[in-house]
Short mmCIF file of C-alpha atoms in Angstrom, two decimals:
data_model
loop_
_atom_site.label_atom_id
_atom_site.label_comp_id
_atom_site.label_asym_id
_atom_site.label_seq_id
_atom_site.Cartn_x
_atom_site.Cartn_y
_atom_site.Cartn_z
CA MET A 146 6.34 11.05 13.63
CA ALA A 147 4.91 8.92 16.38
CA ALA A 148 1.33 7.77 16.66
CA PRO A 149 -0.50 9.19 19.69
CA ASP A 150 -0.81 7.01 22.77
CA ILE A 151 -4.40 7.53 23.92
CA GLY A 152 -3.75 6.29 27.44
CA SER A 153 -0.79 8.58 28.01
CA CYS A 154 -2.67 11.57 26.56
CA LEU A 155 -5.60 10.94 28.89
CA SER A 156 -3.33 10.33 31.90
CA ALA A 157 -1.38 13.49 31.10
CA GLY A 158 -4.66 15.40 30.97
CA ILE A 159 -5.74 14.15 34.39
CA ASP A 160 -2.29 14.58 35.96
CA GLY A 161 -1.87 18.05 34.46
CA PHE A 162 -5.25 19.12 35.77
CA LYS A 163 -4.44 17.82 39.27
CA LYS A 164 -1.28 19.96 39.43
CA ASN A 165 -3.20 23.22 39.45
CA PRO A 166 -6.95 22.76 38.99
CA VAL A 167 -7.86 26.35 39.82
CA ALA A 168 -5.53 27.80 37.16
CA HIS A 169 -6.83 25.35 34.56
CA ILE A 170 -10.48 26.01 35.36
CA LEU A 171 -9.99 29.78 35.29
CA ALA A 172 -7.99 29.54 32.05
CA VAL A 173 -10.77 27.57 30.34
CA VAL A 174 -13.39 30.02 31.62
CA LEU A 175 -11.31 32.92 30.26
CA ILE A 176 -10.96 31.21 26.88
CA GLY A 177 -14.74 30.71 26.76
CA VAL A 178 -15.59 34.26 27.83
CA VAL A 179 -13.05 36.04 25.61
CA GLY A 180 -13.82 33.72 22.69
CA GLY A 181 -17.56 34.23 23.16
CA VAL A 182 -17.37 38.01 23.46
CA SER A 183 -15.18 38.21 20.34
CA ALA A 184 -17.36 35.79 18.31
CA GLY A 185 -14.49 33.29 18.36
CA ILE A 186 -11.94 35.64 16.78
CA LEU A 187 -9.72 35.76 19.89
CA SER A 188 -10.04 32.04 20.63
CA GLY A 189 -6.90 31.25 18.63
CA PRO A 190 -4.50 33.35 20.69
CA MET A 191 -6.22 32.21 23.89
CA VAL A 192 -5.88 28.50 23.00
CA VAL A 193 -2.24 29.01 22.00
CA GLY A 194 -1.69 30.81 25.32
CA TYR A 195 -3.29 27.90 27.16
CA MET A 196 -0.99 25.46 25.38
CA ARG A 197 1.96 27.63 26.41
CA MET A 198 0.67 27.49 29.97
CA ILE A 199 0.57 23.68 29.79
CA GLN A 200 4.07 23.69 28.30
CA LYS A 201 5.32 25.93 31.12
CA GLU A 202 3.72 23.65 33.72
CA GLU A 203 5.29 20.62 32.04
CA ARG A 204 8.73 22.21 32.48
CA GLY A 205 8.01 22.47 36.21
CA GLU A 206 7.50 26.22 36.24
CA ALA A 207 4.75 27.91 38.22
CA VAL A 208 1.69 28.82 36.16
CA GLU A 209 -1.14 31.28 36.57
CA PHE A 210 -4.43 31.40 34.73
CA THR A 211 -3.34 34.72 33.16
CA ASP A 212 -0.73 32.75 31.16
CA VAL A 213 -3.50 32.14 28.59
CA PHE A 214 -2.88 35.70 27.38
CA LYS A 215 0.67 34.72 26.29
CA GLY A 216 -0.82 33.60 22.98
CA PHE A 217 -1.31 37.26 22.08
CA ASP A 218 2.51 37.50 21.80
CA ASP A 219 2.07 35.72 18.46
CA PHE A 220 -1.38 37.08 17.66
CA VAL A 221 -1.42 36.72 13.86
CA PRO A 222 0.03 33.17 13.65
CA ALA A 223 -2.24 32.03 16.51
CA LEU A 224 -5.31 33.64 14.94
CA LEU A 225 -4.60 32.18 11.49
CA ALA A 226 -3.66 28.71 12.72
CA VAL A 227 -6.73 28.19 14.89
CA LEU A 228 -9.29 30.12 12.84
CA LEU A 229 -8.36 28.63 9.46
CA SER A 230 -7.86 25.09 10.76
CA SER A 231 -11.25 25.32 12.52
CA LEU A 232 -12.80 26.47 9.27
CA ILE A 233 -11.18 23.57 7.38
CA VAL A 234 -12.45 21.04 9.93
CA SER A 235 -15.94 22.61 9.89
CA VAL A 236 -16.10 22.37 6.10
CA GLY A 237 -14.94 18.75 6.41
CA PHE A 238 -17.82 18.01 8.79
CA MET A 239 -20.29 19.64 6.40
CA LEU A 240 -19.07 17.31 3.64
CA CYS A 241 -20.84 14.19 4.89
CA PHE A 242 -19.19 14.30 8.34
CA VAL A 243 -16.37 11.80 7.60
CA PRO A 244 -13.82 14.27 6.14
CA GLY A 245 -14.15 16.46 9.24
CA LEU A 246 -13.75 13.44 11.47
CA LEU A 247 -10.56 12.46 9.67
CA ILE A 248 -8.93 15.85 10.28
CA ILE A 249 -10.40 16.60 13.71
CA GLY A 250 -6.90 16.71 15.23
CA LEU A 251 -5.85 19.54 12.92
CA VAL A 252 -6.93 22.41 15.20
CA PRO A 253 -5.14 21.39 18.41
CA THR A 254 -2.05 20.36 16.45
CA ALA A 255 -1.84 23.69 14.59
CA ALA A 256 -2.33 25.56 17.88
CA TYR A 257 0.35 23.42 19.54
CA LEU A 258 2.82 24.17 16.75
CA VAL A 259 2.34 27.92 17.17
CA ALA A 260 2.69 27.53 20.95
CA ALA A 261 5.90 25.53 20.38
CA GLY A 262 7.45 28.25 18.28
CA GLU A 263 6.08 28.20 14.72
CA LYS A 264 5.83 31.85 13.64
CA ASP A 265 3.74 31.28 10.50
CA GLY A 266 0.10 30.30 11.02
CA ILE A 267 -0.33 28.89 7.52
CA ASN A 268 2.83 26.84 7.88
CA ALA A 269 1.54 25.56 11.24
CA ILE A 270 -1.59 24.30 9.49
CA LYS A 271 0.44 22.61 6.74
CA ARG A 272 2.71 20.94 9.28
CA ALA A 273 -0.25 19.93 11.42
CA PHE A 274 -1.95 18.41 8.37
CA GLU A 275 1.18 16.37 7.58
CA ALA A 276 1.39 15.15 11.19
CA VAL A 277 -2.31 14.23 11.29
CA LYS A 278 -2.09 12.51 7.90
CA ALA A 279 0.96 10.49 8.98
CA ASN A 280 -0.92 9.24 12.08
CA LEU A 281 -4.48 9.32 10.76
CA LEU A 282 -6.19 6.46 12.59
CA GLY A 283 -4.48 7.08 15.93
CA THR A 284 -5.14 10.81 15.76
CA VAL A 285 -8.82 10.32 14.93
CA ILE A 286 -9.36 7.86 17.78
CA CYS A 287 -7.36 9.91 20.28
CA SER A 288 -9.19 13.11 19.25
CA LEU A 289 -12.58 11.42 19.65
CA VAL A 290 -11.71 10.04 23.09
CA LEU A 291 -10.36 13.42 24.28
CA SER A 292 -13.38 15.25 22.84
CA ILE A 293 -15.76 12.90 24.64
CA VAL A 294 -13.85 13.25 27.92
CA GLY A 295 -13.76 17.03 27.53
CA SER A 296 -17.51 17.12 26.92
CA LEU A 297 -18.60 14.71 29.64
CA GLY A 298 -18.99 17.46 32.20
CA ALA A 299 -21.88 18.92 30.22
CA ILE A 300 -23.99 16.03 31.50
CA LEU A 301 -23.89 17.51 35.03
CA CYS A 302 -26.05 20.53 34.19
CA GLY A 303 -23.12 22.00 32.28
CA VAL A 304 -21.11 22.78 35.41
CA GLY A 305 -18.87 19.72 35.14
CA ILE A 306 -17.50 20.99 31.83
CA PHE A 307 -15.15 23.22 33.82
CA LEU A 308 -13.56 20.07 35.22
CA THR A 309 -13.52 17.89 32.14
CA LEU A 310 -12.69 20.42 29.41
CA PRO A 311 -9.22 21.21 30.82
CA ILE A 312 -8.47 17.46 30.96
CA GLY A 313 -9.39 17.14 27.28
CA MET A 314 -7.38 20.20 26.28
CA ILE A 315 -4.28 19.09 28.19
CA GLY A 316 -4.68 15.69 26.52
CA PHE A 317 -4.86 17.40 23.11
CA TYR A 318 -1.63 19.23 23.91
CA HIS A 319 0.08 15.90 24.57
CA MET A 320 -1.45 14.30 21.48
CA ALA A 321 -0.14 17.13 19.30
CA LYS A 322 3.26 16.91 20.96
CA GLN A 323 3.41 13.18 20.25
CA ILE A 324 2.37 13.32 16.60
CA THR A 325 4.76 16.19 15.84
CA ASP A 326 7.64 14.59 17.73
CA GLY A 327 7.79 17.59 20.04
CA GLY A 328 7.26 20.61 17.84
CA PRO A 329 7.74 22.50 14.63
CA LEU A 330 11.44 21.88 14.11
CA ALA A 331 11.02 18.11 14.34
CA ILE A 332 8.48 18.16 11.51
CA THR A 333 10.79 20.08 9.15
CA ARG A 334 13.49 17.48 9.70
CA ALA A 335 11.13 14.60 8.90
#
């Protein structure tokens, strides 16, 4: 498993956003609205759908903001992977902050694995944990940088978040792809 390259993750986030900014902005808004209305329960499938949208765009296929709903095709694995990994990271942050910081890359990596074809949400979390653990320092630094970039838009009265959050999320997709060597099958071979 390769360590994440922060520069390439950030560049991929910016380049990916430039390809279709309207679709990315609308996708992030949809994730926020649907996640907010459902008290976060439907965020998992929406995030997995967004990662599938990024994956589709990376293959050179046309994307639409409605691609975020493709995560509902694997509703249970997506729900489990994102909800449980988020809970694990939250508990880690409550335990003196440092444990949460060390596993901050768990959520996007688990979501990526489901988007890449893992059909078991619990297994996605286990595989994500192994990938994060194998690249601990690089994943922590890359996750912090991408989180800061994704949040920077909040400074501009909150409106800029619609521009910066997609960049951070696309960057997280590429970070997860790098630390898992491209997906769930690569991790099982390792």
